[in-house]
Short mmCIF file of C-alpha atoms and ligand atoms in Angstrom, two decimals:
data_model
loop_
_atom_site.label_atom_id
_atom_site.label_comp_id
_atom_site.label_asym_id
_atom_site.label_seq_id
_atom_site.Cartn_x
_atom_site.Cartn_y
_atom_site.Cartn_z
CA UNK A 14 64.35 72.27 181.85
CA UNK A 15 65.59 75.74 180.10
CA UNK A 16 63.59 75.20 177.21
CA UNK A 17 64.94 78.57 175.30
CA UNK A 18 68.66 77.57 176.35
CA UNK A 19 68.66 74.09 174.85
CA UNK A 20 66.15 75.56 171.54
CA UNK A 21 69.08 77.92 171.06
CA UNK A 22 71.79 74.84 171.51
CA UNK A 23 70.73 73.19 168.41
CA UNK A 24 68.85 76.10 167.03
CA UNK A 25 65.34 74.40 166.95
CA UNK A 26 62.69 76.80 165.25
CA UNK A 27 59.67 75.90 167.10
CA UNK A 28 57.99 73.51 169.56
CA UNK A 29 54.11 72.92 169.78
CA UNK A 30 52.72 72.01 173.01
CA UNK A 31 48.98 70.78 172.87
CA UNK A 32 46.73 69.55 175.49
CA UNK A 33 43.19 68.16 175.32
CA UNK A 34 41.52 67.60 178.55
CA UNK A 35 38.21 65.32 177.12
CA UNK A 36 40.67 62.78 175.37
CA UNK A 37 43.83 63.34 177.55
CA UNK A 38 45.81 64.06 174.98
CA UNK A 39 49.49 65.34 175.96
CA UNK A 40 51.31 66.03 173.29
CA UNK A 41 54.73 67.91 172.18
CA UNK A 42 55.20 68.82 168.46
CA UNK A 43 58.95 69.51 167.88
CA UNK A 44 60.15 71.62 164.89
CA UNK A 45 63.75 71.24 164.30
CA UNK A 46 64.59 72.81 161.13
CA UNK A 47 62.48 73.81 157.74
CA UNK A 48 64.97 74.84 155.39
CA UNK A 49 64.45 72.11 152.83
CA UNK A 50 61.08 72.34 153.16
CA UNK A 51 57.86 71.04 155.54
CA UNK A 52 59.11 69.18 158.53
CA UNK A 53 58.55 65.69 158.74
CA UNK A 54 58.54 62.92 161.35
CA UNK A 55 56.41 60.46 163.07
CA UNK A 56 54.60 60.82 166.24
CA UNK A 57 55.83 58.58 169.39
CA UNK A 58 53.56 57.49 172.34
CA UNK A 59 55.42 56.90 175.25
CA UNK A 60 55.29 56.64 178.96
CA UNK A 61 57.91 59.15 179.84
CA UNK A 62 59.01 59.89 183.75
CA UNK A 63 59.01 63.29 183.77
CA UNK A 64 57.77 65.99 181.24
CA UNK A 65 60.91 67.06 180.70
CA UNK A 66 62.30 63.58 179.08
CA UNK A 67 59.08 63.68 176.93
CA UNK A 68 60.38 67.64 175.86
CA UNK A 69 64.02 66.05 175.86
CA UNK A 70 62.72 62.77 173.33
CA UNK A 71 60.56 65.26 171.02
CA UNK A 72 63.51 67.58 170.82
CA UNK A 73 65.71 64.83 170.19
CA UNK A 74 64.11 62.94 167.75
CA UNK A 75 63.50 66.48 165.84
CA UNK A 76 66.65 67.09 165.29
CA UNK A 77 67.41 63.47 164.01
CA UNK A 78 64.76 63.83 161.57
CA UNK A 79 66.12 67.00 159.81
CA UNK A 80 69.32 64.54 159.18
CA UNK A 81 67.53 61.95 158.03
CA UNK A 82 65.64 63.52 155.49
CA UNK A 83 68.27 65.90 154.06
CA UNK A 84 71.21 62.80 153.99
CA UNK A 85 67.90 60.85 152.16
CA UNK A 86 67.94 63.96 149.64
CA UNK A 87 64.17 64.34 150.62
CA UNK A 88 63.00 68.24 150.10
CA UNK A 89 61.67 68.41 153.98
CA UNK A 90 62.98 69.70 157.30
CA UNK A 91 62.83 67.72 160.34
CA UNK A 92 60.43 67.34 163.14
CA UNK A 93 59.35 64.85 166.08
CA UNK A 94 55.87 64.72 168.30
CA UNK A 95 55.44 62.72 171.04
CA UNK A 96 52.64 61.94 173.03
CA UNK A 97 52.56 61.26 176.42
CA UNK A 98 50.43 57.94 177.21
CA UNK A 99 51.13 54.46 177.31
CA UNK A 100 49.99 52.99 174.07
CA UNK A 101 48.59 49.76 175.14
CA UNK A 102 45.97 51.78 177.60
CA UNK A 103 45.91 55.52 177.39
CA UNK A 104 44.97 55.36 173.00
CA UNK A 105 41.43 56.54 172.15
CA UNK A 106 39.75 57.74 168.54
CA UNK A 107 39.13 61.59 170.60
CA UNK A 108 42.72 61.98 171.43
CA UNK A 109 44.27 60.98 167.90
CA UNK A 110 41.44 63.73 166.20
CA UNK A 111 42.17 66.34 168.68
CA UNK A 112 46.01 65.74 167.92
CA UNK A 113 45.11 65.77 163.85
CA UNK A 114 43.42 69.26 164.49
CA UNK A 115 46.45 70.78 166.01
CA UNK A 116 48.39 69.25 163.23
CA UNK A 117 46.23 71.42 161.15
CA UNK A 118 46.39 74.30 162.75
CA UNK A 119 50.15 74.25 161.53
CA UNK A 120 49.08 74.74 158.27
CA UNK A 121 51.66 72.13 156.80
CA UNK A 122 54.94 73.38 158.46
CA UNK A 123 54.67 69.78 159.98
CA UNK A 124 53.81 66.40 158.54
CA UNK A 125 53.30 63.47 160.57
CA UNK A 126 53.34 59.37 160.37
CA UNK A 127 53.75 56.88 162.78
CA UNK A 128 56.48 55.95 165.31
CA UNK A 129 57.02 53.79 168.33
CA UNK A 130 54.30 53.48 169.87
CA UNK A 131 51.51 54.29 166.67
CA UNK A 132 50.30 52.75 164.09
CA UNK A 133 48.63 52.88 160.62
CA UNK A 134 45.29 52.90 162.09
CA UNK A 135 46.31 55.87 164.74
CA UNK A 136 46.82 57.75 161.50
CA UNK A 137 44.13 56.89 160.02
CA UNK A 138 42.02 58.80 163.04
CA UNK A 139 44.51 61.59 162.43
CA UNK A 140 43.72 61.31 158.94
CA UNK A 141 40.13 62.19 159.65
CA UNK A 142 41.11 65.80 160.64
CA UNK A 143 44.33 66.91 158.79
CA UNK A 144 45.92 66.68 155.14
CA UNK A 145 49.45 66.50 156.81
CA UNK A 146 49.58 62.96 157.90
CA UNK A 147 51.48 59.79 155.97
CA UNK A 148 51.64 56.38 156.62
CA UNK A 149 47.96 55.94 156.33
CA UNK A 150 45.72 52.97 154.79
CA UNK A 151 46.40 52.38 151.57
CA UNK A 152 42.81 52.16 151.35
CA UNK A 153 43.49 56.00 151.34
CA UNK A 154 45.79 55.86 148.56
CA UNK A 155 48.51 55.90 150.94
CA UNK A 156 51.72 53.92 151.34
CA UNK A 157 50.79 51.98 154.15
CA UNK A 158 52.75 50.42 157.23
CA UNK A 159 56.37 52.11 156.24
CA UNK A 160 58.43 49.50 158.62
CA UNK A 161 58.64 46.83 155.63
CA UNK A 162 59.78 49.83 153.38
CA UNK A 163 62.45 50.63 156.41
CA UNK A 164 63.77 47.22 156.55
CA UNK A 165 64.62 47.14 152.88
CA UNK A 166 66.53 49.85 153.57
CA UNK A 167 68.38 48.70 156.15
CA UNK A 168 69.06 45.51 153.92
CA UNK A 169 70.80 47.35 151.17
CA UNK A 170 72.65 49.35 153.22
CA UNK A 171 73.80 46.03 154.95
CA UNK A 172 75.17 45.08 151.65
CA UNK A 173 76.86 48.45 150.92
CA UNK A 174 78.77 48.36 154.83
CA UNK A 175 79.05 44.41 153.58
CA UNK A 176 81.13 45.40 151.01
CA UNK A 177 83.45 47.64 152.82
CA UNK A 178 84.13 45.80 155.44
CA UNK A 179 84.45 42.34 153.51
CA UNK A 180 85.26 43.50 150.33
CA UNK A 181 82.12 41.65 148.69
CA UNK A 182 78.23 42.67 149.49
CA UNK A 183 77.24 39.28 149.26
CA UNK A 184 75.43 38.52 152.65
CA UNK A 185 75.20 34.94 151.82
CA UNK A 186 77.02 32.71 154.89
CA UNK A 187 77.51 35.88 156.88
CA UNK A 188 76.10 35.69 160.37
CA UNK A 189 73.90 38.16 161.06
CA UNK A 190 72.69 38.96 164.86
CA UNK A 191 69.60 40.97 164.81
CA UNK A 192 68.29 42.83 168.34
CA UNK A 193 64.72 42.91 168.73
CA UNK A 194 62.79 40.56 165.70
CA UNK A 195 59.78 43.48 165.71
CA UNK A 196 58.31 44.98 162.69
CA UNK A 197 61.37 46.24 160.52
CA UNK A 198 63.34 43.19 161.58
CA UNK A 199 61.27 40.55 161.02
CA UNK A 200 60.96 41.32 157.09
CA UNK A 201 64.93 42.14 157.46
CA UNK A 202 65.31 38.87 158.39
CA UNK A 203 63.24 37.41 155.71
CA UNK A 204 65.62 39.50 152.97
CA UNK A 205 68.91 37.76 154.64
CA UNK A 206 67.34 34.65 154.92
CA UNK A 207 66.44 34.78 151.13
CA UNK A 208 70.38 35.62 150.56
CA UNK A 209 71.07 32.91 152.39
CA UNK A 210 72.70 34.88 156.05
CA UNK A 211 72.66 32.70 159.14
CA UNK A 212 70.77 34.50 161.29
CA UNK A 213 71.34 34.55 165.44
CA UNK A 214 67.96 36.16 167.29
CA UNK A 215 67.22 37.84 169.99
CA UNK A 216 63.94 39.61 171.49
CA UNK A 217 62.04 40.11 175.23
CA UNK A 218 58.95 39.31 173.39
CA UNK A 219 59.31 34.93 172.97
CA UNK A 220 56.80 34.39 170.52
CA UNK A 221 58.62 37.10 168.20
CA UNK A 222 61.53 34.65 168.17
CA UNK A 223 59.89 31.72 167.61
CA UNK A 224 58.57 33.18 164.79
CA UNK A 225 62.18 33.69 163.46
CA UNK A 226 63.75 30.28 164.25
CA UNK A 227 60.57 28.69 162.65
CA UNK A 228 60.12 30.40 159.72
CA UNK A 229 64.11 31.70 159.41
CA UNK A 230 65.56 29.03 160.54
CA UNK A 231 67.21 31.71 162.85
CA UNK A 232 68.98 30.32 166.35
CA UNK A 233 67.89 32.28 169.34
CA UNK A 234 69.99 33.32 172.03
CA UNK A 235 69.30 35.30 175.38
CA UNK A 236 69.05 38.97 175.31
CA UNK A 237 72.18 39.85 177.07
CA UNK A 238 74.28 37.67 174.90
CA UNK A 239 73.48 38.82 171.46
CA UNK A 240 76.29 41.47 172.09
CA UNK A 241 79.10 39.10 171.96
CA UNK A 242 77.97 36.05 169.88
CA UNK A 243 80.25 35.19 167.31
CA UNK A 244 78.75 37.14 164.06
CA UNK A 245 80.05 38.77 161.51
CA UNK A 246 77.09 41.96 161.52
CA UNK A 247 75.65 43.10 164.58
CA UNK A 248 72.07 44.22 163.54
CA UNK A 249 70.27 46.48 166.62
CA UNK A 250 66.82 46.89 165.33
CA UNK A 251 65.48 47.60 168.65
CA UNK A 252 66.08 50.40 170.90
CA UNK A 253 68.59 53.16 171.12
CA UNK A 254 72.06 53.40 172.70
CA UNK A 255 73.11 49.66 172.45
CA UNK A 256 76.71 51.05 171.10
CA UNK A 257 78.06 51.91 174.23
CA UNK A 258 80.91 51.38 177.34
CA UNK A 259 79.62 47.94 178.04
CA UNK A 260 78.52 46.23 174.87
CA UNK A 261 81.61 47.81 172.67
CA UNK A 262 84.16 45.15 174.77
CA UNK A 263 82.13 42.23 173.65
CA UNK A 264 81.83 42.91 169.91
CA UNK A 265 82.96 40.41 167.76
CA UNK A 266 80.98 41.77 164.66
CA UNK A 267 83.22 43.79 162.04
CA UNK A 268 80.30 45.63 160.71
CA UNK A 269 77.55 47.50 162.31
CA UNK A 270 74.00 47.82 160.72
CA UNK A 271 70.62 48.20 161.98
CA UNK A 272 66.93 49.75 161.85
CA UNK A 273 67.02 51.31 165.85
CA UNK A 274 67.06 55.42 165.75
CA UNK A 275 70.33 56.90 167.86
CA UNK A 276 72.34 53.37 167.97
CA UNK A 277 75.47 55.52 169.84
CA UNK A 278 74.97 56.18 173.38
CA UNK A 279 77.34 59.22 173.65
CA UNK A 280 79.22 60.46 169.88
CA UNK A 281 82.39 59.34 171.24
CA UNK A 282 81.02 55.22 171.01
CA UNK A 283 81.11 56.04 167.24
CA UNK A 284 84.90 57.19 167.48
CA UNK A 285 86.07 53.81 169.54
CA UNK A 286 84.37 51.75 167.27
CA UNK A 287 86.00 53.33 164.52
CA UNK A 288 89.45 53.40 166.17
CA UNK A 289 88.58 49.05 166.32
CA UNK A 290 87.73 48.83 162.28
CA UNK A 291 84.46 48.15 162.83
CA UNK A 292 82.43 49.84 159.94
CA UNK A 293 79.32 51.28 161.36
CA UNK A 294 76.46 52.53 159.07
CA UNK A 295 74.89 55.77 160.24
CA UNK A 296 71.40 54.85 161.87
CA UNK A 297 69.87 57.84 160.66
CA UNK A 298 71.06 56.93 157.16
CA UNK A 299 70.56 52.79 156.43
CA UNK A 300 66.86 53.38 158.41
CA UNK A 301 65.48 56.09 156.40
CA UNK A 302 63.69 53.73 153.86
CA UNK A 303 60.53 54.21 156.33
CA UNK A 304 60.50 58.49 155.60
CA UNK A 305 61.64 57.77 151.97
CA UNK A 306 58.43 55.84 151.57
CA UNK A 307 55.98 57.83 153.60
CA UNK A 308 57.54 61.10 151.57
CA UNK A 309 56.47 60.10 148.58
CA UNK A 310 52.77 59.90 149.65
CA UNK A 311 53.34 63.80 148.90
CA UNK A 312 53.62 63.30 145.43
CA UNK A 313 50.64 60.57 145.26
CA UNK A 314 52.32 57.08 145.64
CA UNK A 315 53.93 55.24 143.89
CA UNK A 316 55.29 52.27 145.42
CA UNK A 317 58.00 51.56 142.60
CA UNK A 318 59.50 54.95 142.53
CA UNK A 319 59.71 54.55 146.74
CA UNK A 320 61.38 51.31 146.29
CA UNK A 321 64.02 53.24 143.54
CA UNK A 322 64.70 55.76 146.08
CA UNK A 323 65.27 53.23 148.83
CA UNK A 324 67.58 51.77 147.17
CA UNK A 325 69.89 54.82 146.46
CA UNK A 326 70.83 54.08 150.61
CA UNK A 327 73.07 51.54 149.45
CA UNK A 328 75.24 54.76 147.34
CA UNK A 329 74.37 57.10 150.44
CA UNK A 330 75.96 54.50 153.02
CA UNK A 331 79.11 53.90 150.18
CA UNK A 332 79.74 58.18 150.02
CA UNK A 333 80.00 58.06 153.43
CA UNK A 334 82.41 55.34 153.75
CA UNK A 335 84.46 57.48 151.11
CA UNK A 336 84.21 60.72 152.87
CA UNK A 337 84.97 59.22 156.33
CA UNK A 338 87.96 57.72 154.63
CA UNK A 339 89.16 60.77 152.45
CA UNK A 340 88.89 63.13 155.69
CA UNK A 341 89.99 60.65 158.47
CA UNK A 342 86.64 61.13 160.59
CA UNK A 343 84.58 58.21 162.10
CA UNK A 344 81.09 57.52 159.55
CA UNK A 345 79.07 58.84 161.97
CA UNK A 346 80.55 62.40 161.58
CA UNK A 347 81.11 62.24 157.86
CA UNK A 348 77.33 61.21 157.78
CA UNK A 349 76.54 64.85 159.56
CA UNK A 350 78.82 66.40 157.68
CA UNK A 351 76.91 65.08 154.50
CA UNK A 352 73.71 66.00 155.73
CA UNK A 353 74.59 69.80 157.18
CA UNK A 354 76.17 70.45 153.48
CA UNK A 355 73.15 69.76 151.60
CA UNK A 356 71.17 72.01 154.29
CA UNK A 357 73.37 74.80 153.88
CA UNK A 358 73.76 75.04 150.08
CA UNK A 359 70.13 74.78 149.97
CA UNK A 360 69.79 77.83 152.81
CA UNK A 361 71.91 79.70 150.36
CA UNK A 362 69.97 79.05 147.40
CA UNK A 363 67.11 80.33 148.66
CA UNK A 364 67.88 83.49 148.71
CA UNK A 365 65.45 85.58 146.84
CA UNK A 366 61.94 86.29 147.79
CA UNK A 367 59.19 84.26 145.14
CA UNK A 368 55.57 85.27 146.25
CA UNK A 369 54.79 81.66 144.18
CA UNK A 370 57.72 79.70 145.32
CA UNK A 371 57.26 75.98 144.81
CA UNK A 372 57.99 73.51 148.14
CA UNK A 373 56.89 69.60 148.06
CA UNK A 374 53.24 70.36 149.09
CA UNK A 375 52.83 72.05 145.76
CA UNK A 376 53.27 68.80 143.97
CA UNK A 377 50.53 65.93 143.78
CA UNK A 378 48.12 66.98 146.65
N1 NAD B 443 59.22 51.19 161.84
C1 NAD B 443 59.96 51.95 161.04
O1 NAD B 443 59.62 52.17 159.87
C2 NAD B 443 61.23 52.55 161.58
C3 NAD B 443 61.89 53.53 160.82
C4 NAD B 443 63.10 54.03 161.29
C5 NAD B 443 63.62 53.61 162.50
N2 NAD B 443 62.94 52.66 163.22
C6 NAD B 443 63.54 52.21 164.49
O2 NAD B 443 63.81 50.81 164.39
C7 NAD B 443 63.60 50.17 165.64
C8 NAD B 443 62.58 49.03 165.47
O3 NAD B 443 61.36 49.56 165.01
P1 NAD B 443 60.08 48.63 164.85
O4 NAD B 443 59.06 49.44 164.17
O5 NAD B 443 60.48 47.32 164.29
O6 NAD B 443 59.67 48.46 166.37
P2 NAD B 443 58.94 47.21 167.06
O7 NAD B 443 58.46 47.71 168.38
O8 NAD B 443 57.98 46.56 166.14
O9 NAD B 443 60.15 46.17 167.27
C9 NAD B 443 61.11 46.31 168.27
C10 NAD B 443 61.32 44.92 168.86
O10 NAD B 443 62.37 45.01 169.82
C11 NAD B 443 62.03 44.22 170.93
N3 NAD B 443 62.81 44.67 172.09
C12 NAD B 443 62.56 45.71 172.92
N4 NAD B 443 63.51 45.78 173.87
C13 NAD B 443 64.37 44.77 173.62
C14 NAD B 443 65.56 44.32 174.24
N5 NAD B 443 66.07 44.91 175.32
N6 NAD B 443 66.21 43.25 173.71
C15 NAD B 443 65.71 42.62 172.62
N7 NAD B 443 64.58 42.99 172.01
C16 NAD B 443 63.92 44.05 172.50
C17 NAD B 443 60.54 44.38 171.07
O11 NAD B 443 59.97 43.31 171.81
C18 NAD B 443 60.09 44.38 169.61
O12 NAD B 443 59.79 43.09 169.14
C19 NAD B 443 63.15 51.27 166.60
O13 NAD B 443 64.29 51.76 167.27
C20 NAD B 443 62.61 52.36 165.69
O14 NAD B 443 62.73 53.66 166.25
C21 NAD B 443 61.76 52.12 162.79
C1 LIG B 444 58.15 59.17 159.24
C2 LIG B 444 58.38 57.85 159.89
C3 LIG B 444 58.34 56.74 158.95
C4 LIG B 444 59.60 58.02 160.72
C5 LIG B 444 60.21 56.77 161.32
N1 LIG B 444 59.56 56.42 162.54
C6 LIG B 444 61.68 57.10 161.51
O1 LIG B 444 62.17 57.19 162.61
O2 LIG B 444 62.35 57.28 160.53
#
């Protein structure tokens, strides 16, 4: 991989490599972009075939994360780590220290949480060596497990792309078919369920989806078929790049709207879609209650101002729904375009030099 060549592509400041031979730790730190302030993003343990898909994820994800937080108005820049390991068998207290220290070392230019493949208690061991870790126990004062936070999110913004596409954000009688029943979706599910959606199920894990159909009432179907059941929401909430050349033919759903990170498999999937009317709420966008919660942890939580904030994605997912209309683009670029604007005025706001100048890690630490 040309490392410089694709930095320079998408203009990535800086990327952190850090390895710790005792504990095995492997691990990329990936800073996209710090205009709005400290980057922030969770930390991914994966089993990756080659080091350079690991650089390729971290870089990846980076770059995602400085979207995420500047559409979510949040005063931080965006940045990714991943770790190279599988998480069932390769996870030890030595190697989530040793990653907190290098954390450190950054002096606050990068925050972390959890991602795929980590959990609270991983950051609790990172916790142990750093200030610039979220997510933690809220034993520590901290917010917690963010994915319940995330799926709240993901529920209002349902209503908002509700509302578009069926002129009313009721979600009551809508059908509802949720990929993957992990640990955004299952409390998503319990939020339609309470509106009264029907909800269609799928996951590769069984006991996940009997845990749906018993307690949701949800009907399960196999994994390959959730694409074209007969829904009115199609709701991925597990991996990436579902939205593509073979699932788009089978869609029946008029409105996309889930939890998983990079839903399009190549931009153009979000421009067919659109050409079909089928309104499609930025990923990056409806899932950013999870950052939105752990972001506040910079302030000293509050769980009720979190939940306020959360809830401004159901006006963030409506703007863009306005702009992609006023300017003829597909959401997915009027979502970008959102998110670039609010980088830029901010880069040009900041022009003059203050020796005390004020950033989020002033406040409440
Ligand atoms: N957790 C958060 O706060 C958060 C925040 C933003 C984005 N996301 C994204 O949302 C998605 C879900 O996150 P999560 O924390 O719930 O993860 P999770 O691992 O708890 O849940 C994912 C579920 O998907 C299932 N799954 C995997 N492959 C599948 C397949 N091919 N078909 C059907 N099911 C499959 C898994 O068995 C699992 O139950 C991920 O893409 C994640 O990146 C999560
Ligand atoms: C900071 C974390 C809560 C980030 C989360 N994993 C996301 O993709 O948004």
């Amino acid at each position: 991989m040309e490392l410089f060549k694709y930095m320079e592509m998408y203009d990535y400041e800086q990327v952190v490599v850090c390895q710790d031979k005792q504990s095995g730790l492997k691990a990329i730190i990936a800073i996209h972009d710090t205009t709005l302030g400290p980057a922030l993003g969770g930390t991914r343990m994966w089993t990756y075939e080659s080091e350079e898909a690991a650089f390729e994820d971290a870089l990846r994800l980076a770059k995602g994360m400085t979207y995420k937080n500047a559409a979510a108005g949040l005063n931080l820049g965006g940045g990714k780590t991943v770790i190279i390991g599988d998480p069932r068998k390769d996870k030890n207290e030595a190697m989530f220290r040793a990653f907190g220290r290098f954390i450190q070392g950054l002096n606050g230019r990068y925050i972390t949480a959890e991602d795929v493949g980590t959990t609270v208690e991983d950051m609790d061991l990172v916790y142990q060596e750093t200030d610039f870790v979220t997510g933690i126990s809220p034993a520590f004062g901290s917010s917690g497990n963010p994915s319940p936070v995330t799926a709240y999110g993901v529920y209002v913004g349902m209503k908002a792309a509700a509302k578009e596409a069926f002129g009313d954000d009721s979600l009551e009688g809508k059908r509802v078919a949720v990929q993957g029943v992990g640990n955004v979706a299952y409390t998503l599910c319990r939020h339609l369920h309470e509106e009264g959606a029907k909800l269609i199920v799928t996951d590769i894990n069984k006991q996940a989806v009997q845990r749906a159909v018993e307690e949701f009432g949800a009907e399960a179907v196999n994994t390959e078929d959730i694409y074209r059941v007969d829904c009115d929401i199609y709701s991925p909430c597990a991996l990436g790049a579902t939205v593509n050349d073979e699932t788009i033919p089978q869609f029946k759903a008029k409105v996309i709207a889930g939890a998983a990170n990079n839903q399009l498999k190549e931009t153009r999937h979000g421009d067919i879609i659109q050409e079909m009317g089928i309104v499609y709420a930025p990923d990056y966008v409806i899932n950013s209650g999870g950052v939105i919660n752990v972001a506040d942890e910079l302030l000293g939580y509050n769980r009720e101002r979190a939940l306020k904030k959360v809830e401004t994605i159901y006006d963030s997912i409506s703007t863009i729904f306005e702009i992609s209309k006023r300017d003829q683009i597909p959401t997915y670029v009027a979502a970008d375009r959102m998110a670039e604007e609010r980088i830029e005025t901010m880069r040009k706001s900041r022009k003059q030099f203050l020796s005390n100048g004020m950033n989020i890690l002033s406040r409440g630490r």
